[in-house]
PDB file of N, CA and C in Angstrom:
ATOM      1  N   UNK A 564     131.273-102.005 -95.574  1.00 45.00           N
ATOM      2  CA  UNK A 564     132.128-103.070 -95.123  1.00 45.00           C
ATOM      3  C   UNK A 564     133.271-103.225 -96.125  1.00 45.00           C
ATOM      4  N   UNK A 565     134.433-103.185 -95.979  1.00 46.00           N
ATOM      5  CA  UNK A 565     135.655-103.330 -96.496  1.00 46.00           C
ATOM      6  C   UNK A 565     135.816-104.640 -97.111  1.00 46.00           C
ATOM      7  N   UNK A 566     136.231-105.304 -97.970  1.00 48.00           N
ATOM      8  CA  UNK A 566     136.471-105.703 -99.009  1.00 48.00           C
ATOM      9  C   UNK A 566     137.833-107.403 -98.651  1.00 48.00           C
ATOM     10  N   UNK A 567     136.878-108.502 -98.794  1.00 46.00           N
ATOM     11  CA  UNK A 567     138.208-109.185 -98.059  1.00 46.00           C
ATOM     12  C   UNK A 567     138.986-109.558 -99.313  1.00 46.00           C
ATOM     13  N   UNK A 568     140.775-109.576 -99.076  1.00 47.00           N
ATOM     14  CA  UNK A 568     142.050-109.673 -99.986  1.00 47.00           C
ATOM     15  C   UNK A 568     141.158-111.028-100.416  1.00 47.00           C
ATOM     16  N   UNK A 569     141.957-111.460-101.987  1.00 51.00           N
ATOM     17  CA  UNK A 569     142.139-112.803-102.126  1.00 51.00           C
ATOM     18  C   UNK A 569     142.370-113.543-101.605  1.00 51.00           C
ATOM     19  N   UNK A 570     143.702-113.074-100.973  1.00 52.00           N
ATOM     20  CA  UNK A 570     144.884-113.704-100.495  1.00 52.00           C
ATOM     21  C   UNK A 570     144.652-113.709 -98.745  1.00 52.00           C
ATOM     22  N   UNK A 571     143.776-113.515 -98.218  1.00 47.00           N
ATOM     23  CA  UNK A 571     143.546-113.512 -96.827  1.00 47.00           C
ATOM     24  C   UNK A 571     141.932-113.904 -96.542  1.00 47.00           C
ATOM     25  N   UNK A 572     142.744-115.162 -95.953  1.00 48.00           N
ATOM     26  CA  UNK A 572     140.854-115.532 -95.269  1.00 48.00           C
ATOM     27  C   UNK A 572     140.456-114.806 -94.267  1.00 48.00           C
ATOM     28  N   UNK A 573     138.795-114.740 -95.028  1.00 48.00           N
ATOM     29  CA  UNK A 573     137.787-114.069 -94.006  1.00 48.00           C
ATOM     30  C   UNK A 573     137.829-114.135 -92.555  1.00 48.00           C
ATOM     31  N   UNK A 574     138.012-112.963 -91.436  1.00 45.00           N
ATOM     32  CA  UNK A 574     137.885-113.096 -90.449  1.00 45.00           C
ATOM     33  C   UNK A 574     136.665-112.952 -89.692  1.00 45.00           C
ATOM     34  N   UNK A 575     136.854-114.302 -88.798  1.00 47.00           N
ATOM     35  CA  UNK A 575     135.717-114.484 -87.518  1.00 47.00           C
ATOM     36  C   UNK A 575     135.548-113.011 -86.741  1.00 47.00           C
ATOM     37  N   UNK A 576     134.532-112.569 -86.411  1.00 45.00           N
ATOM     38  CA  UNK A 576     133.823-111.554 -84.995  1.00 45.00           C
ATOM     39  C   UNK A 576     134.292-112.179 -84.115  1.00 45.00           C
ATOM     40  N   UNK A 577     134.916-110.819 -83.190  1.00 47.00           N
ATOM     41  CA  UNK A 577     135.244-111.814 -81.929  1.00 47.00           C
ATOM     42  C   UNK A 577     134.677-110.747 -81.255  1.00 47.00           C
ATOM     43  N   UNK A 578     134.502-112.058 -80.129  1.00 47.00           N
ATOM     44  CA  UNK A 578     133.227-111.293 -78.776  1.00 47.00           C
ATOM     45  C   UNK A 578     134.313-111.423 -77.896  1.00 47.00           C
ATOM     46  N   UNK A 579     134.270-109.785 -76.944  1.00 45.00           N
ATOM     47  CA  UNK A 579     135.014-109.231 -75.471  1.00 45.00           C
ATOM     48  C   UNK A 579     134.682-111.018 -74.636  1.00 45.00           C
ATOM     49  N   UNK A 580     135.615-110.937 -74.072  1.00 47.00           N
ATOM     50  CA  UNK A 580     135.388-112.026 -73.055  1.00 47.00           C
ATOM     51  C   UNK A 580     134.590-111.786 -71.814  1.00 47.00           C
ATOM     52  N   UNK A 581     133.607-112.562 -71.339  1.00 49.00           N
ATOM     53  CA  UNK A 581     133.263-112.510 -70.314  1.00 49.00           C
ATOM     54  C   UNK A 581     134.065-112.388 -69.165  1.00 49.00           C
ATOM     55  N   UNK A 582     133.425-111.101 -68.149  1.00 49.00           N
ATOM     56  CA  UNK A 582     134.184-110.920 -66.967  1.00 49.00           C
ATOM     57  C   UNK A 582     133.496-111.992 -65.771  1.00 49.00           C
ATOM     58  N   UNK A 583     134.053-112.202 -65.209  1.00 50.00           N
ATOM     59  CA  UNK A 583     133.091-113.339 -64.039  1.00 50.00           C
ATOM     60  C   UNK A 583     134.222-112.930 -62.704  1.00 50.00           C
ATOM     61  N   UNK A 584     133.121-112.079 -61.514  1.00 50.00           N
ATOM     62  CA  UNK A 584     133.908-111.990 -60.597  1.00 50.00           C
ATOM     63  C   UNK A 584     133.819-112.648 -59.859  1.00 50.00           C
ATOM     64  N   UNK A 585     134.514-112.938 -58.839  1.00 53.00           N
ATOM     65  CA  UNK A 585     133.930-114.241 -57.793  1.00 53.00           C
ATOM     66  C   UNK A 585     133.248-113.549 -56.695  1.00 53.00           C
ATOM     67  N   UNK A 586     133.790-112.162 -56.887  1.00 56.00           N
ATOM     68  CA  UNK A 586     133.555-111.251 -55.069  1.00 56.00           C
ATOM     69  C   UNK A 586     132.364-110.644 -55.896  1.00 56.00           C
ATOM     70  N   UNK A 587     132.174-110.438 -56.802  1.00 59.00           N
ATOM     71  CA  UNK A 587     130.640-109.732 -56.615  1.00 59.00           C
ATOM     72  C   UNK A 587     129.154-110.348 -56.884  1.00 59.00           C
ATOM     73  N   UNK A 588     128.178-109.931 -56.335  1.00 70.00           N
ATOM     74  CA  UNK A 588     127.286-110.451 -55.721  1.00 70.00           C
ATOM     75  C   UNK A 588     126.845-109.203 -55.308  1.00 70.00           C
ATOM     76  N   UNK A 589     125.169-109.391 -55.027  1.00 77.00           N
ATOM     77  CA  UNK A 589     124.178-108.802 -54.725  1.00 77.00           C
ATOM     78  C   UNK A 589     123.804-109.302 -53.148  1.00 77.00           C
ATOM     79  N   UNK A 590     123.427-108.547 -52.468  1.00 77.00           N
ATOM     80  CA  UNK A 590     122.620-109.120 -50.816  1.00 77.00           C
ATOM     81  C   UNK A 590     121.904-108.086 -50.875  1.00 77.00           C
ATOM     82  N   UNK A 591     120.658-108.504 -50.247  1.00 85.00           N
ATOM     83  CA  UNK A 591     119.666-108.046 -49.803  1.00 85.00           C
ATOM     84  C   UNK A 591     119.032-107.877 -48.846  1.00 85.00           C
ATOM     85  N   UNK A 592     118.490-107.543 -48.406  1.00 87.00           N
ATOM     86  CA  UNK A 592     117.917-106.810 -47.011  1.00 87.00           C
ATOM     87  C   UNK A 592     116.497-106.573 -46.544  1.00 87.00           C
ATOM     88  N   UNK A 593     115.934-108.250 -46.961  1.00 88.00           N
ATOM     89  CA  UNK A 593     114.385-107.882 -46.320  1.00 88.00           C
ATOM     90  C   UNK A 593     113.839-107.451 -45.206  1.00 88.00           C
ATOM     91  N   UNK A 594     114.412-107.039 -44.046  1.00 89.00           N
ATOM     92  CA  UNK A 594     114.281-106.937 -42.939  1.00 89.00           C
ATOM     93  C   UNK A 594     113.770-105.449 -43.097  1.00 89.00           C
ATOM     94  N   UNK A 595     114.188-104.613 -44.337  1.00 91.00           N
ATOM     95  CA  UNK A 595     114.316-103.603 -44.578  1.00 91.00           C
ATOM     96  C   UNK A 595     112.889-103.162 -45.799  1.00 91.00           C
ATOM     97  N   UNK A 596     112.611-104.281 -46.270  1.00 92.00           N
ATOM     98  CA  UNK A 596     111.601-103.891 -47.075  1.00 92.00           C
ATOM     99  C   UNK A 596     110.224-103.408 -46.654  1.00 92.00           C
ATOM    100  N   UNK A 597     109.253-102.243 -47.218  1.00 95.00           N
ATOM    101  CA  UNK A 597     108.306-101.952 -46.789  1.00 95.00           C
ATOM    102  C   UNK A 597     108.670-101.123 -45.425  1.00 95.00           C
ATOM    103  N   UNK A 598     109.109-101.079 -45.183  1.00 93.00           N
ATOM    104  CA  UNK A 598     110.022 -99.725 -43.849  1.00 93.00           C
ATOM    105  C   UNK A 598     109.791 -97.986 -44.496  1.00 93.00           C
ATOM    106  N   UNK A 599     109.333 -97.167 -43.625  1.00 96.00           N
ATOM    107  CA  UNK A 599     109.847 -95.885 -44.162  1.00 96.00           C
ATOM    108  C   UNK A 599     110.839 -95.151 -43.156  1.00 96.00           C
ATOM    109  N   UNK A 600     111.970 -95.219 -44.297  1.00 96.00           N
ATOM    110  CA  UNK A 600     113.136 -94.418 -43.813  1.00 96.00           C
ATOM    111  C   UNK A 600     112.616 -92.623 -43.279  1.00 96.00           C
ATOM    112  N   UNK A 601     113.216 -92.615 -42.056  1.00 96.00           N
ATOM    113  CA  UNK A 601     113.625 -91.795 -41.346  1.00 96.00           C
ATOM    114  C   UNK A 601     114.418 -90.308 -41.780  1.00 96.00           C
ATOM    115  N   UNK A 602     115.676 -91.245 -41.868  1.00 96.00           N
ATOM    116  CA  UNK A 602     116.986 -90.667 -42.096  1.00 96.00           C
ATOM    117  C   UNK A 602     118.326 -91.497 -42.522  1.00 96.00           C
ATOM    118  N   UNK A 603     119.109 -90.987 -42.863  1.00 94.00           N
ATOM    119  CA  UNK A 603     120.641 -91.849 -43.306  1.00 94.00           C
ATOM    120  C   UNK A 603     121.401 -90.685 -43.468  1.00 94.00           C
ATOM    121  N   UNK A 604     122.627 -92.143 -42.328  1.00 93.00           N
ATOM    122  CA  UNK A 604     123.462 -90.901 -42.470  1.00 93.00           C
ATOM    123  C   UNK A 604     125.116 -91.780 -42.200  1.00 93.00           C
ATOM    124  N   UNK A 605     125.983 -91.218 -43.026  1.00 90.00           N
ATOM    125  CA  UNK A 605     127.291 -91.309 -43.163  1.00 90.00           C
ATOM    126  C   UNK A 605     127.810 -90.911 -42.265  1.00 90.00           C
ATOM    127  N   UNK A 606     128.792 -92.076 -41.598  1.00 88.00           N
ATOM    128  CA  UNK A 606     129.705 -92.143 -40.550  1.00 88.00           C
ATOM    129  C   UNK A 606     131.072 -91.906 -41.399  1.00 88.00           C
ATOM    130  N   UNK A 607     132.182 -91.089 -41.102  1.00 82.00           N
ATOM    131  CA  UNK A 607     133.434 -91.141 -41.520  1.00 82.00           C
ATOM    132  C   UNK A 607     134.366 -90.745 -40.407  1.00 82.00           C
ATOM    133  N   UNK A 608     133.667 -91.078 -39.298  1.00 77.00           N
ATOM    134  CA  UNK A 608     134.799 -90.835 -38.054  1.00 77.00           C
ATOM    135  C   UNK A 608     136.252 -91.969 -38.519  1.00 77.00           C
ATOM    136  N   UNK A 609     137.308 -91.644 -37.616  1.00 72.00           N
ATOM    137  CA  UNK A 609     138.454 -92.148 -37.880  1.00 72.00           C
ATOM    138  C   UNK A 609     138.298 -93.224 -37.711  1.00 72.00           C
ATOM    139  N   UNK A 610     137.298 -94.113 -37.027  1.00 77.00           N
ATOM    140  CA  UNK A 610     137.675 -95.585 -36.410  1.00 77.00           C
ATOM    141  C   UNK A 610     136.260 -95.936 -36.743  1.00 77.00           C
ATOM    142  N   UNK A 611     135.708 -95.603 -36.829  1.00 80.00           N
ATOM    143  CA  UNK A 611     134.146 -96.136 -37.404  1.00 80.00           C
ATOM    144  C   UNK A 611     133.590 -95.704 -38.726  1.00 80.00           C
ATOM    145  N   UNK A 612     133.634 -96.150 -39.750  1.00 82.00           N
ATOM    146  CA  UNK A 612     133.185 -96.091 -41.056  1.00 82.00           C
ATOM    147  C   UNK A 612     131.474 -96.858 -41.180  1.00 82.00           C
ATOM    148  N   UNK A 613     130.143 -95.984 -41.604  1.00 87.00           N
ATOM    149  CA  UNK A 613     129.200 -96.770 -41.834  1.00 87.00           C
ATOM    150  C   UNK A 613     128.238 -95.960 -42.511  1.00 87.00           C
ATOM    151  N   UNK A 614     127.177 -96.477 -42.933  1.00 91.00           N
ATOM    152  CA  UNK A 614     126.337 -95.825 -43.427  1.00 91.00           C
ATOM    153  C   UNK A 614     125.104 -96.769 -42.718  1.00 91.00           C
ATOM    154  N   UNK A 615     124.528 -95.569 -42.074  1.00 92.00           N
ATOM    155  CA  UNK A 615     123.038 -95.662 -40.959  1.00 92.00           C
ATOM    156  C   UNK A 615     121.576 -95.453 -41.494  1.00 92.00           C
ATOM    157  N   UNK A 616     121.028 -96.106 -41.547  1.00 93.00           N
ATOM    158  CA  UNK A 616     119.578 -96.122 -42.032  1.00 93.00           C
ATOM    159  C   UNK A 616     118.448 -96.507 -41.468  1.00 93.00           C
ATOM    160  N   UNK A 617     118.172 -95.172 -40.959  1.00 93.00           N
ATOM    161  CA  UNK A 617     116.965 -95.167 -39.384  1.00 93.00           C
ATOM    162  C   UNK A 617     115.321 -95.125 -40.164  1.00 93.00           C
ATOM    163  N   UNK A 618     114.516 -96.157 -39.724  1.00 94.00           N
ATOM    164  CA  UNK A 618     113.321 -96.257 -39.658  1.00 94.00           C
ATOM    165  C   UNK A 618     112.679 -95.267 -39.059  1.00 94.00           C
ATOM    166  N   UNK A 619     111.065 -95.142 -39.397  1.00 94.00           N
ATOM    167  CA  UNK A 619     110.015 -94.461 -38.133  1.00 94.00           C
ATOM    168  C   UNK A 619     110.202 -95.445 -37.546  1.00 94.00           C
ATOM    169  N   UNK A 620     109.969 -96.341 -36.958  1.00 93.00           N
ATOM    170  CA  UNK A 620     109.644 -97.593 -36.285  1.00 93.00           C
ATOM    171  C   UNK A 620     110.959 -97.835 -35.344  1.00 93.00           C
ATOM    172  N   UNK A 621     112.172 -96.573 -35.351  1.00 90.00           N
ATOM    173  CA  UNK A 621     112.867 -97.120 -34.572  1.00 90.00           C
ATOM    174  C   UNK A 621     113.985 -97.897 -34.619  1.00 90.00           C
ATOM    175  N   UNK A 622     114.015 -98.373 -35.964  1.00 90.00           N
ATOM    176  CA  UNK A 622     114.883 -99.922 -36.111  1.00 90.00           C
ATOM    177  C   UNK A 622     115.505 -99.031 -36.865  1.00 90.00           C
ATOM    178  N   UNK A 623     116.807 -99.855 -37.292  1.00 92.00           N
ATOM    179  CA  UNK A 623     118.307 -99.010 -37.895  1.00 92.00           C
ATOM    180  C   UNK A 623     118.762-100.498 -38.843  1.00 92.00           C
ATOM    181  N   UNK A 624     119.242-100.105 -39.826  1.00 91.00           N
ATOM    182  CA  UNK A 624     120.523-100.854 -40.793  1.00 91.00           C
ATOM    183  C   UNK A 624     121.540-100.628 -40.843  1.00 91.00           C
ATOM    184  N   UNK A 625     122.500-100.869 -40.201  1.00 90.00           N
ATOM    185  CA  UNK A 625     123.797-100.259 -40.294  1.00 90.00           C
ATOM    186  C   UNK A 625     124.653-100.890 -41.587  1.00 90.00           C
ATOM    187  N   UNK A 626     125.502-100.614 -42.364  1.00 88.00           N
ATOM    188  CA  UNK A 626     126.253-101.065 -42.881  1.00 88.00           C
ATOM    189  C   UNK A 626     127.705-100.271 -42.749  1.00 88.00           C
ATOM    190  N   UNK A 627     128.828-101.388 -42.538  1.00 83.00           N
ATOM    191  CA  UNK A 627     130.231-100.593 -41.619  1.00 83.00           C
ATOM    192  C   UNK A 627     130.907-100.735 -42.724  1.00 83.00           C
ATOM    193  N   UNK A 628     131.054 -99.790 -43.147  1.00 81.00           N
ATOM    194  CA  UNK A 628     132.489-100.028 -44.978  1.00 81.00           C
ATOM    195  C   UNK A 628     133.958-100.156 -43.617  1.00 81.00           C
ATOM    196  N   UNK A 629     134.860-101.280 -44.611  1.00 75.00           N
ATOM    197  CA  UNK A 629     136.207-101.113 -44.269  1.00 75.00           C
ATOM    198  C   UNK A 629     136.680 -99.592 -44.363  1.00 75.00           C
ATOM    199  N   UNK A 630     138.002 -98.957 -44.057  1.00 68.00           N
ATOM    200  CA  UNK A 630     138.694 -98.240 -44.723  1.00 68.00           C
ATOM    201  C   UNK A 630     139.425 -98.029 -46.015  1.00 68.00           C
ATOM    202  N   UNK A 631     139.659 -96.582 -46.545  1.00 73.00           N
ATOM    203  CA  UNK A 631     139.925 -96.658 -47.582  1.00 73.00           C
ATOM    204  C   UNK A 631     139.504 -97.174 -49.080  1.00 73.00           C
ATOM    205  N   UNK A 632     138.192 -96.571 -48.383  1.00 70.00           N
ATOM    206  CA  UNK A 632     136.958 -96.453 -49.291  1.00 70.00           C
ATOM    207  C   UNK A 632     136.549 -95.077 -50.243  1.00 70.00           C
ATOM    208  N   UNK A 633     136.544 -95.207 -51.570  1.00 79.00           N
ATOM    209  CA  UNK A 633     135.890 -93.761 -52.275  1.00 79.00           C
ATOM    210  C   UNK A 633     135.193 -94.243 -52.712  1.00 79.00           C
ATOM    211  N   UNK A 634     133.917 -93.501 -52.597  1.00 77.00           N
ATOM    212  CA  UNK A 634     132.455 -93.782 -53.488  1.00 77.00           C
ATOM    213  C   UNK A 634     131.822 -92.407 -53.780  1.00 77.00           C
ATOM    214  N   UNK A 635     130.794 -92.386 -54.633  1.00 82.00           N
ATOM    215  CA  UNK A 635     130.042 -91.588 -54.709  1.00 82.00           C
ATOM    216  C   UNK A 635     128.339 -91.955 -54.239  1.00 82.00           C
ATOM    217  N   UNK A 636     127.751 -90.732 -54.466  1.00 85.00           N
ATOM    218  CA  UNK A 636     126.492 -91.240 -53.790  1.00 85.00           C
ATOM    219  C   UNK A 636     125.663 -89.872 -54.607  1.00 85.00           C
ATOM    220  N   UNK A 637     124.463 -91.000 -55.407  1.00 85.00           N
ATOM    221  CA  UNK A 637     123.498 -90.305 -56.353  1.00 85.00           C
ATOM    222  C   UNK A 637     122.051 -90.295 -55.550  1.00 85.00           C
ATOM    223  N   UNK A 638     121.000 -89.711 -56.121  1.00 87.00           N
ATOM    224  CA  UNK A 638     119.699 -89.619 -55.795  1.00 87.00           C
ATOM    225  C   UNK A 638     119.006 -89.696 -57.007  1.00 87.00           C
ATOM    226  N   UNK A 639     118.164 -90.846 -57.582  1.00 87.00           N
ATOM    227  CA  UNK A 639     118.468 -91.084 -58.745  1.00 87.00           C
ATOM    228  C   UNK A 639     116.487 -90.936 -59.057  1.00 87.00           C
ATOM    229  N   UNK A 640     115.698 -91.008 -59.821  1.00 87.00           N
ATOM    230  CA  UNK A 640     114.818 -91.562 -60.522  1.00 87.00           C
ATOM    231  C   UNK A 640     114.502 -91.993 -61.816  1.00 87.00           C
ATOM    232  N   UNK A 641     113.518 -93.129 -61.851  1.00 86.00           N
ATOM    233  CA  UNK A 641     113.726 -94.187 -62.883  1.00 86.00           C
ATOM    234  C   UNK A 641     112.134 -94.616 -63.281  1.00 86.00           C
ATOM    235  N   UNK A 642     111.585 -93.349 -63.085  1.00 84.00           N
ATOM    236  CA  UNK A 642     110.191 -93.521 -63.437  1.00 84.00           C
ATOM    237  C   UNK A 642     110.039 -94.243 -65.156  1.00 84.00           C
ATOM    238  N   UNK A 643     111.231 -94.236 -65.785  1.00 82.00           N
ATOM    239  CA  UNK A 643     110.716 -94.121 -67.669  1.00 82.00           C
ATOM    240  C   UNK A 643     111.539 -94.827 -67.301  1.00 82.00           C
ATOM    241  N   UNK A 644     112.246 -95.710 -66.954  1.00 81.00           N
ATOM    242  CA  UNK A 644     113.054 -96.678 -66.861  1.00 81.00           C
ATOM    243  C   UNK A 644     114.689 -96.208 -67.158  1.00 81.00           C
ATOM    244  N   UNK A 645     114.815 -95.204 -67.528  1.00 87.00           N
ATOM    245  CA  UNK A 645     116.190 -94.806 -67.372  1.00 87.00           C
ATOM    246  C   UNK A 645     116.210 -93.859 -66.068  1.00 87.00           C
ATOM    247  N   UNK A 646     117.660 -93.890 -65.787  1.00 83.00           N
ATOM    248  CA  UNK A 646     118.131 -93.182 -64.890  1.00 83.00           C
ATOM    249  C   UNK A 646     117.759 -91.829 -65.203  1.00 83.00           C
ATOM    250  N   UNK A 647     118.063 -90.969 -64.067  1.00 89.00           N
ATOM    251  CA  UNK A 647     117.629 -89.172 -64.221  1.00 89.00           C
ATOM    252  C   UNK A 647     118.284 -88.927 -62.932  1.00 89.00           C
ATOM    253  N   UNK A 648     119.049 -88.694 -62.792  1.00 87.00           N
ATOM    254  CA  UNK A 648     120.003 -87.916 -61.530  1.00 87.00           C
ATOM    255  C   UNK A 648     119.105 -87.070 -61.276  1.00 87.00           C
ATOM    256  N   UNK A 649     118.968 -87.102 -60.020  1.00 91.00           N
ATOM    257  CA  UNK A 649     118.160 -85.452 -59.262  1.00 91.00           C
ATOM    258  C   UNK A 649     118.937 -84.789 -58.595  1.00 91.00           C
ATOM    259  N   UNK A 650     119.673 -85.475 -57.633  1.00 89.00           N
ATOM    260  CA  UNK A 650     120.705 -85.349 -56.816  1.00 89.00           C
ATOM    261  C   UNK A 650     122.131 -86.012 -56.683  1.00 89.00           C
ATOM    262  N   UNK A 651     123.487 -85.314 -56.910  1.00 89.00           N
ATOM    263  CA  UNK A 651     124.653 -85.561 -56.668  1.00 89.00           C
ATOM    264  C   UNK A 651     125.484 -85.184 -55.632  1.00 89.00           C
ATOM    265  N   UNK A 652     126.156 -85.714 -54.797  1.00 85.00           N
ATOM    266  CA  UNK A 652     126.832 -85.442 -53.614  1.00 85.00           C
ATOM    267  C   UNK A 652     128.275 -85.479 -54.373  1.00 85.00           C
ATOM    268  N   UNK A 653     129.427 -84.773 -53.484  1.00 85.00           N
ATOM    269  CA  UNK A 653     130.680 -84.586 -53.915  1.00 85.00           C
ATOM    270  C   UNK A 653     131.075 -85.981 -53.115  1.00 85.00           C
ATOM    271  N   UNK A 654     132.244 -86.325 -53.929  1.00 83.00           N
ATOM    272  CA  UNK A 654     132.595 -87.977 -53.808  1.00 83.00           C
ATOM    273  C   UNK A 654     133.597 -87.745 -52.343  1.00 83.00           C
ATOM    274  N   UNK A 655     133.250 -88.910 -51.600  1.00 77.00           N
ATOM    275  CA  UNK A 655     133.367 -88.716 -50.499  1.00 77.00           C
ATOM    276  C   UNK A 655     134.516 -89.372 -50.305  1.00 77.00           C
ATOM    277  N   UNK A 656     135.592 -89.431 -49.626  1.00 75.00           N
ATOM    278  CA  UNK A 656     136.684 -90.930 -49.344  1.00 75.00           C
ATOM    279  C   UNK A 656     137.375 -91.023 -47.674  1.00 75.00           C
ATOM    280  N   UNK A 657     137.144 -92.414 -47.217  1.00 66.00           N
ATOM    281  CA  UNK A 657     137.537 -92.481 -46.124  1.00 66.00           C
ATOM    282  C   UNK A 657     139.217 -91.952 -45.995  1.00 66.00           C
ATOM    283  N   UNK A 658     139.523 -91.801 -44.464  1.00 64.00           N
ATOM    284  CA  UNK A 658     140.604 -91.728 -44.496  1.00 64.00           C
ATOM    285  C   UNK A 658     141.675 -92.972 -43.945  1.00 64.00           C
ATOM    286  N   UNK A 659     141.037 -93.900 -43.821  1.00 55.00           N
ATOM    287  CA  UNK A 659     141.551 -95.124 -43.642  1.00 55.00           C
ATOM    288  C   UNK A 659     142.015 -95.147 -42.332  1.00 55.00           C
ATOM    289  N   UNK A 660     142.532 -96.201 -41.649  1.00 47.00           N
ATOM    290  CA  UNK A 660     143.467 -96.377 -40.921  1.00 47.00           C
ATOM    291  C   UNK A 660     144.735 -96.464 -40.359  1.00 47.00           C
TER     292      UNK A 660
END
């Protein structure tokens, strides 16, 4: 640790400021819990954007992204509590409207 001047008072630690978003938030989807998925599958037609998530049982989750969307999409395990990528997909991006 460096050495404070005579002539200059000791400086305070300063802590990053808290970020606080208003738009983000978590939702959840019990309707969905205890279900075994089927299949899923990415919509990127021109006018319909979604990602589909078919049950055995028949039943579906849809979720419809706006346009002009880029994401990526991992396949992850977390048996030891860290992440471990198994699977990576090339990043996908709508083409908007």
């Amino acid at each position: 640790m460096p050495k404070q001047s005579r002539n200059q008072p000791a400086q305070k630690a300063r802590r990053a400021p808290k970020r606080k978003t208003s738009r983000s938030r978590l939702v959840e989807f019990p309707q969905a819990r205890g279900r075994t998925v089927d299949k899923v599958e990415l919509s990127t037609d021109s006018d319909f954007h979604c990602v589909s998530i078919r049950f055995t049982d028949k039943t579906d989750l849809t979720v419809v992204i706006d346009p002009w969307l880029t994401f990526q999409v991992d396949y992850s395990k977390w048996k030891t509590g860290n992440q471990k990528i198994l699977k990576r997909w090339p990043v996908f991006r709508s083409d908007g409207i």
